[in-house]
Tab-separated table of C-alpha atoms in Angstrom:
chain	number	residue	atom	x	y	z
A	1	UNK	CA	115.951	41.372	-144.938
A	2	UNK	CA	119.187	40.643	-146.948
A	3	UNK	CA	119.450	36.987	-147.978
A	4	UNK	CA	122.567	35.217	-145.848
A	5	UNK	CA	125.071	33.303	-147.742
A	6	UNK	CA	123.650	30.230	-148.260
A	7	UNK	CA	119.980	31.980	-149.262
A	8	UNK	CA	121.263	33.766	-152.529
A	9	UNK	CA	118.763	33.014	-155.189
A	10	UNK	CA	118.095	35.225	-158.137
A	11	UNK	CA	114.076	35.371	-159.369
A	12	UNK	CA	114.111	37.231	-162.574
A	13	UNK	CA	111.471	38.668	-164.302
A	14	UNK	CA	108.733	36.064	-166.380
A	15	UNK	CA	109.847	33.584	-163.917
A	16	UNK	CA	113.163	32.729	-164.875
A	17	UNK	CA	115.154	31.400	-162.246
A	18	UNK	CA	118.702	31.539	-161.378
A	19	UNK	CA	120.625	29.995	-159.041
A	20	UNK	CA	124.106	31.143	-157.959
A	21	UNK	CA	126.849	28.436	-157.350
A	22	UNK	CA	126.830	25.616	-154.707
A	23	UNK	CA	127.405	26.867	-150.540
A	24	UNK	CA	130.629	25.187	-149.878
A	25	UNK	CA	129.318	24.603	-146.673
A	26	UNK	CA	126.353	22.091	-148.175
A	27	UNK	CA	128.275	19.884	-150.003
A	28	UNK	CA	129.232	16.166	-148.844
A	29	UNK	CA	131.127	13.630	-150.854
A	30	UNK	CA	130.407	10.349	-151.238
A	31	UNK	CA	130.714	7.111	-152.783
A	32	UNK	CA	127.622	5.019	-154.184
A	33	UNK	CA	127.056	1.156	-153.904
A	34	UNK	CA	123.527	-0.313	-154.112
A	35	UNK	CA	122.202	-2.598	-151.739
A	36	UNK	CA	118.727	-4.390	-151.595
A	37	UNK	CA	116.927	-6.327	-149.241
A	38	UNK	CA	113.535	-7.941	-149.660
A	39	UNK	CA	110.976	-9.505	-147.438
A	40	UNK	CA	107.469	-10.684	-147.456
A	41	UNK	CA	104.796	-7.799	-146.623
A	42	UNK	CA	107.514	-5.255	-145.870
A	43	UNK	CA	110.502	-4.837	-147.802
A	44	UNK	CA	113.874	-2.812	-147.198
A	45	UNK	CA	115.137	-1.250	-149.808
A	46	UNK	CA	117.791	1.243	-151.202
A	47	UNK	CA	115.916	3.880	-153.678
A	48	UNK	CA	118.978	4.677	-154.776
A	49	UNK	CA	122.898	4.925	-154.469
A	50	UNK	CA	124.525	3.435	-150.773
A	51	UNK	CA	127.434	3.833	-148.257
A	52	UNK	CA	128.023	7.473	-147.795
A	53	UNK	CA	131.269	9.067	-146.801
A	54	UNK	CA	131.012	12.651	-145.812
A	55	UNK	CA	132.506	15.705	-144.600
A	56	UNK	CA	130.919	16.851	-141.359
A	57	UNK	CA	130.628	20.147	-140.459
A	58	UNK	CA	132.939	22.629	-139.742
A	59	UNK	CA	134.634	21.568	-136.293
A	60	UNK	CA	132.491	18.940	-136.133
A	61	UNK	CA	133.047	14.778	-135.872
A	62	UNK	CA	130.068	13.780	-134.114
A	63	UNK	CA	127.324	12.052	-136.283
A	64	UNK	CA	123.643	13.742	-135.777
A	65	UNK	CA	120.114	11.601	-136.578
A	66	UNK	CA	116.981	13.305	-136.510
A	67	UNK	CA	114.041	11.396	-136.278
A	68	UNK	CA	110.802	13.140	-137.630
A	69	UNK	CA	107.928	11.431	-136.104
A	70	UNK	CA	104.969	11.952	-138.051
A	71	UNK	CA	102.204	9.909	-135.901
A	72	UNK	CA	100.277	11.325	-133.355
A	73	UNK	CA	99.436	8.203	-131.729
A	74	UNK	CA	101.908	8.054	-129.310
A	75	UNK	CA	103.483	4.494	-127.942
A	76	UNK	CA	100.227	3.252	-129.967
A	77	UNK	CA	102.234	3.917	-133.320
A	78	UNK	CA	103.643	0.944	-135.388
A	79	UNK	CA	105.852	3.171	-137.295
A	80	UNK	CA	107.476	4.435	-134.282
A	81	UNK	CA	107.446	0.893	-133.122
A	82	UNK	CA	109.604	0.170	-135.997
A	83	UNK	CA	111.584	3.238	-136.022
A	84	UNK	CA	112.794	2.828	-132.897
A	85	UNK	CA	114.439	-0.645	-133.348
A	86	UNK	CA	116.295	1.523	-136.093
A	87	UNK	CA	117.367	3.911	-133.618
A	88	UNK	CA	118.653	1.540	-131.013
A	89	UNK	CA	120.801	-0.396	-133.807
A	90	UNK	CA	122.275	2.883	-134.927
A	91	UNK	CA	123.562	4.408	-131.741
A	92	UNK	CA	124.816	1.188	-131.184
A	93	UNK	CA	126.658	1.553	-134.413
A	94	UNK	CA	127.729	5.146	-133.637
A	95	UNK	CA	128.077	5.388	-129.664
A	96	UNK	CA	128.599	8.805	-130.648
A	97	UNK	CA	125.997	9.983	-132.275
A	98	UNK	CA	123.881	12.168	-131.124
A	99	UNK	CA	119.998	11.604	-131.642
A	100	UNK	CA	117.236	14.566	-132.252
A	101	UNK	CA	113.859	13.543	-132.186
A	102	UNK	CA	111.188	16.102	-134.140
A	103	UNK	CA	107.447	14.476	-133.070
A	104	UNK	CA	105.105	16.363	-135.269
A	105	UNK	CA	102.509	16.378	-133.427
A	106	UNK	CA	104.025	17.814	-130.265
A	107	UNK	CA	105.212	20.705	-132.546
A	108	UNK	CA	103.784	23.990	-133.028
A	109	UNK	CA	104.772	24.312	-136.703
A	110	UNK	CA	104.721	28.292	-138.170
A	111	UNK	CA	101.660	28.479	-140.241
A	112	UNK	CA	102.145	28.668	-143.832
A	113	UNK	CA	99.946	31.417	-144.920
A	114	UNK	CA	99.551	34.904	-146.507
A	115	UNK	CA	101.950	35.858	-144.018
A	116	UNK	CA	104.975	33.495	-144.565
A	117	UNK	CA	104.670	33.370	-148.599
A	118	UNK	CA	105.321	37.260	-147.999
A	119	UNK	CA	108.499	36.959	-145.842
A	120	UNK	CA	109.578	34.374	-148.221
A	121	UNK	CA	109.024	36.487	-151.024
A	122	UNK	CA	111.183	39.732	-149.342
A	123	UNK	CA	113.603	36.996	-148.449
A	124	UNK	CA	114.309	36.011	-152.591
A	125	UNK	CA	114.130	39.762	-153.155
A	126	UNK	CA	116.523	41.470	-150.589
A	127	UNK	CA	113.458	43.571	-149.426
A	128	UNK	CA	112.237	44.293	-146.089
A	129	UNK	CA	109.172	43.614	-144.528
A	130	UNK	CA	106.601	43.675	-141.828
A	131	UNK	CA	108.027	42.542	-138.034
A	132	UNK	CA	105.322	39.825	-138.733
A	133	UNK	CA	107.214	38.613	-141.812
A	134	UNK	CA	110.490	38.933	-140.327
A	135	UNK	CA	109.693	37.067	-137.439
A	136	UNK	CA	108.043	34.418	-139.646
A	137	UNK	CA	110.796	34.270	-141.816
A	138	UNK	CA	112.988	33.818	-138.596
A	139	UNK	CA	110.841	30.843	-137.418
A	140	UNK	CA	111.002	29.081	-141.034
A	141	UNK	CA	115.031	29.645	-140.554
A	142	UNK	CA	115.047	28.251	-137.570
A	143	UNK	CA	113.316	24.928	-138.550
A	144	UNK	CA	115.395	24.817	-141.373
A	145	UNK	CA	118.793	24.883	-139.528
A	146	UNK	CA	117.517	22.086	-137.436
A	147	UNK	CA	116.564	19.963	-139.988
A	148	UNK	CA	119.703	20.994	-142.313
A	149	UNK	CA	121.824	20.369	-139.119
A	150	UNK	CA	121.600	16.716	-139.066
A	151	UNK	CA	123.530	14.216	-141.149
A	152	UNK	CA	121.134	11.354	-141.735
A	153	UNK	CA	117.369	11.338	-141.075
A	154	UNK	CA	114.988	8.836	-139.853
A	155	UNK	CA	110.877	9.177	-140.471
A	156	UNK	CA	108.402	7.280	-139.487
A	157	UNK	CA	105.587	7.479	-141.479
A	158	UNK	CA	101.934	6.008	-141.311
A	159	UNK	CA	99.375	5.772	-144.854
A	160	UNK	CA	96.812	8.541	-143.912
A	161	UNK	CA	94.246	8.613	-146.994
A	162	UNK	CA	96.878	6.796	-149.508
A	163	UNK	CA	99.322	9.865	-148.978
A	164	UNK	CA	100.820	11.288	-145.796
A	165	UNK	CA	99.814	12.954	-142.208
A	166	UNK	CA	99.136	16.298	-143.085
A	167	UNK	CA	101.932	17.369	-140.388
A	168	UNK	CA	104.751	16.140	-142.233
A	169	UNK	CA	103.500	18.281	-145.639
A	170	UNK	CA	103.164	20.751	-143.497
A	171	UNK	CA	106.778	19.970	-142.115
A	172	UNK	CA	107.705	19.958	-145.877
A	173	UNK	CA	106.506	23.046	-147.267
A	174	UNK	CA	108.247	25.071	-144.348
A	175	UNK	CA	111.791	23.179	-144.957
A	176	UNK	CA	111.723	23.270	-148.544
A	177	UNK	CA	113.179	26.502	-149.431
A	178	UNK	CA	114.885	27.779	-152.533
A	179	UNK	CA	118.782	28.201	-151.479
A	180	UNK	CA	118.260	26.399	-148.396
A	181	UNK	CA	117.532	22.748	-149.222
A	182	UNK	CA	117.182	23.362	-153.066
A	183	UNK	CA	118.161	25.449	-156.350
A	184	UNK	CA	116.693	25.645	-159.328
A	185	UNK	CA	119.305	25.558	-162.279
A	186	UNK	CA	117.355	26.711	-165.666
A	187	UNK	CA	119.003	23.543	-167.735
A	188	UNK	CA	119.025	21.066	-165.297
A	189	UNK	CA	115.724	21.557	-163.014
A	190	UNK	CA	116.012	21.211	-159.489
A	191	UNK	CA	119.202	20.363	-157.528
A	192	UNK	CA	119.564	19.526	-153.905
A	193	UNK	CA	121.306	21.141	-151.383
A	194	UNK	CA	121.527	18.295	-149.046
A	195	UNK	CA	123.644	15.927	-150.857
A	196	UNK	CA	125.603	13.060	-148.807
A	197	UNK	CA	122.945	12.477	-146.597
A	198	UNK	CA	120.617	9.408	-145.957
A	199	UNK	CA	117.487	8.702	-144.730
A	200	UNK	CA	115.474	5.672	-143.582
A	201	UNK	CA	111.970	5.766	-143.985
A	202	UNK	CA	109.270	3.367	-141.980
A	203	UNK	CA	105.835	3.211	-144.135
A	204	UNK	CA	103.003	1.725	-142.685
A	205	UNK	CA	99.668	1.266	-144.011
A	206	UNK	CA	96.171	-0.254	-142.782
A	207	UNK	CA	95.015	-1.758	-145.590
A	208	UNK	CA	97.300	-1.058	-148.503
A	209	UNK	CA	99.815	-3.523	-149.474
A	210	UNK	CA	102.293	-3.508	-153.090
A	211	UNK	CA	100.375	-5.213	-155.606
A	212	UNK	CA	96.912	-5.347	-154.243
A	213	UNK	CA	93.804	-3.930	-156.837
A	214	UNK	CA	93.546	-0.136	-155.993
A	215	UNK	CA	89.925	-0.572	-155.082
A	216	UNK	CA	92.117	-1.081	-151.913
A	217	UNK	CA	94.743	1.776	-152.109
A	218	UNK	CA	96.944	3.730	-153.871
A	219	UNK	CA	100.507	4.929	-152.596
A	220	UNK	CA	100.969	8.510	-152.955
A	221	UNK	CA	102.888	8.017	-149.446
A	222	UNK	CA	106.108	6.623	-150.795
A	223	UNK	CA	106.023	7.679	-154.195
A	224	UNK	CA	105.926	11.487	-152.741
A	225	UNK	CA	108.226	11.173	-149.917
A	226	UNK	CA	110.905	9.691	-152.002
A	227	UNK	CA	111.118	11.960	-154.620
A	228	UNK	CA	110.805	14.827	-152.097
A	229	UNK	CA	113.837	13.793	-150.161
A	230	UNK	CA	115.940	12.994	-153.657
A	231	UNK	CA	114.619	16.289	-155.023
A	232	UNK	CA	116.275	18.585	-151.862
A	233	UNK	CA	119.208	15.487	-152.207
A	234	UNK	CA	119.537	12.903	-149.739
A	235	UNK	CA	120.388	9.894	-151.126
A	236	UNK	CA	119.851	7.058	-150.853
A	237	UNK	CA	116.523	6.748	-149.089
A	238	UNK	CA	115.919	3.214	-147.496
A	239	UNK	CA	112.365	2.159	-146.643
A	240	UNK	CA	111.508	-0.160	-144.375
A	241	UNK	CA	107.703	-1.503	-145.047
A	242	UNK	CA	105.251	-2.415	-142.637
A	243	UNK	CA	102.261	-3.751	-144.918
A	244	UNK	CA	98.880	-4.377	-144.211
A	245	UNK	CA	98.842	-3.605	-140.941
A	246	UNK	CA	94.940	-4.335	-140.468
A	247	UNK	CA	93.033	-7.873	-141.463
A	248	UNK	CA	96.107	-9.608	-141.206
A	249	UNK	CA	96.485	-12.455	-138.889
A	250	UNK	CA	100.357	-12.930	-138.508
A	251	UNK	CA	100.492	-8.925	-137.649
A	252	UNK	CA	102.998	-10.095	-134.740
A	253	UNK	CA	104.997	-12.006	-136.601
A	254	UNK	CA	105.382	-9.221	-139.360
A	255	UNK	CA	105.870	-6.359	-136.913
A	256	UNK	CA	109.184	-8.485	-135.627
A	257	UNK	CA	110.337	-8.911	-139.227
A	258	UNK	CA	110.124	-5.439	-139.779
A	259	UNK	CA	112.240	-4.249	-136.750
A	260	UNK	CA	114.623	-6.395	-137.693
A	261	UNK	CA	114.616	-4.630	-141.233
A	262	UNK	CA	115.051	-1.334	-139.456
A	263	UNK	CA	118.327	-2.678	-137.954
A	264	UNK	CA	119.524	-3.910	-140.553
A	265	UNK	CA	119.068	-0.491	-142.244
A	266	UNK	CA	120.802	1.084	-139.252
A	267	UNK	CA	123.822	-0.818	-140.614
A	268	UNK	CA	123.944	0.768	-143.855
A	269	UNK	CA	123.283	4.363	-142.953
């Protein structure tokens, strides 16, 4: 199972490892400008850099969103609530883009077990395997494209136990893949594959909210998510904040504000 072009990754004995140059074919360029925006109980904000210019793909002019839905509740959710004022603001922004939507929960996501850590292993290695790996391996290549595929991304995200739905790690730990999304340079640590992309994020949590005592929550939602999407590198990631969602009384009122964060965000991606 020989390792395609943009897989090549070297793993050298007492876990040294080596990554071979940049895949033309991943790189964007861009330039950086910061913008902020603030509001009470949600904010919007840039992480990090702004405005991206980028080279599509090969052949390829049309702008692609994919919006990873990571609630299973359906028209219920407030994060797809949100998310989807986003998504109206952009395509009016880009009447050409095209939108691909990735619910979570409708998905049948390849397990992550003894089965795909082998494949993943003969991948690194240039060995070959079992059908089952190679047709595990295939699946976890297949995910990947689609995600890789898109130019921006769009995730709407709900507080489940201070971190996130176990779907989206799930989603994670197929799509993060050494010479796929990320290499490891020995001097420099991790480096991301996915560089001139952006992504807006919609948080929502129950009872949580910035600043309250952490006998009421902790956010191991952001903070992960965030560094996860800088690490493989998109950049910036904007969040837009729907918080506390539960024994609040102006929940109406703050729902509206934060759709209209979401198109505002629209306008920056």
């Amino acid at each position: 199972m020989a390792l395609s072009a943009a897989e090549k990754w070297l793993w050298l004995p007492r876990n040294r490892w080596v990554s071979l140059p940049d895949v033309p074919s991943l790189r964007r360029h861009r330039e950086c400008k910061h913008d902020t925006f603030v509001s009470p109980r949600r904010s919007l904000r840039s992480v990090r850099g702004g405005p991206v210019r980028y080279a599509a793909g090969a052949g390829r002019e049309v702008t692609r969103l994919l919006h990873v839905k990571a609630t299973p509740t359906g028209p219920r959710s407030r994060s797809a609530a949100v998310a989807e004022a986003f998504v109206d603001a952009f395509l009016e922004c880009h009447p050409q883009a095209t939108l691909d939507v990735l619910d979570l929960s409708a998905t049948t996501l390849p397990p992550v077990g003894a089965v795909a850590v082998a494949a993943k292993k003969n991948a690194i290695s240039g060995t070959t395997g079992s059908a089952d790996e190679a047709m595990s391996w295939q699946q976890t290549r297949d995910l990947v494209r689609r995600f890789t595929d898109a130019d921006h991304y769009l995730f709407s995200v709900p507080m489940w136990n201070f971190g996130i739905p176990y779907l989206l790690k799930h989603f994670i730990d197929i799509v993060t893949q050494p010479g796929l999304t990320f290499r490891l340079d020995p001097r420099h640590g991790y480096q991301g594959l996915l560089t001139g992309r952006r992504a807006c994020v919609v948080y929502t949590s129950g009872v949580y909210t910035p600043g309250c005592p952490p006998e009421f929550g902790v956010d191991f939602q952001s903070a992960y998510l965030n560094y996860w999407l800088r690490t493989i590198g998109v950049d910036p990631v904007i969040e837009v904040a729907l918080r506390p969602t539960d024994f609040t009384g102006s929940l109406a009122a703050d729902l509206d504000r934060a759709r209209e964060d979401a198109r505002k965000a629209a306008h920056t991606i």
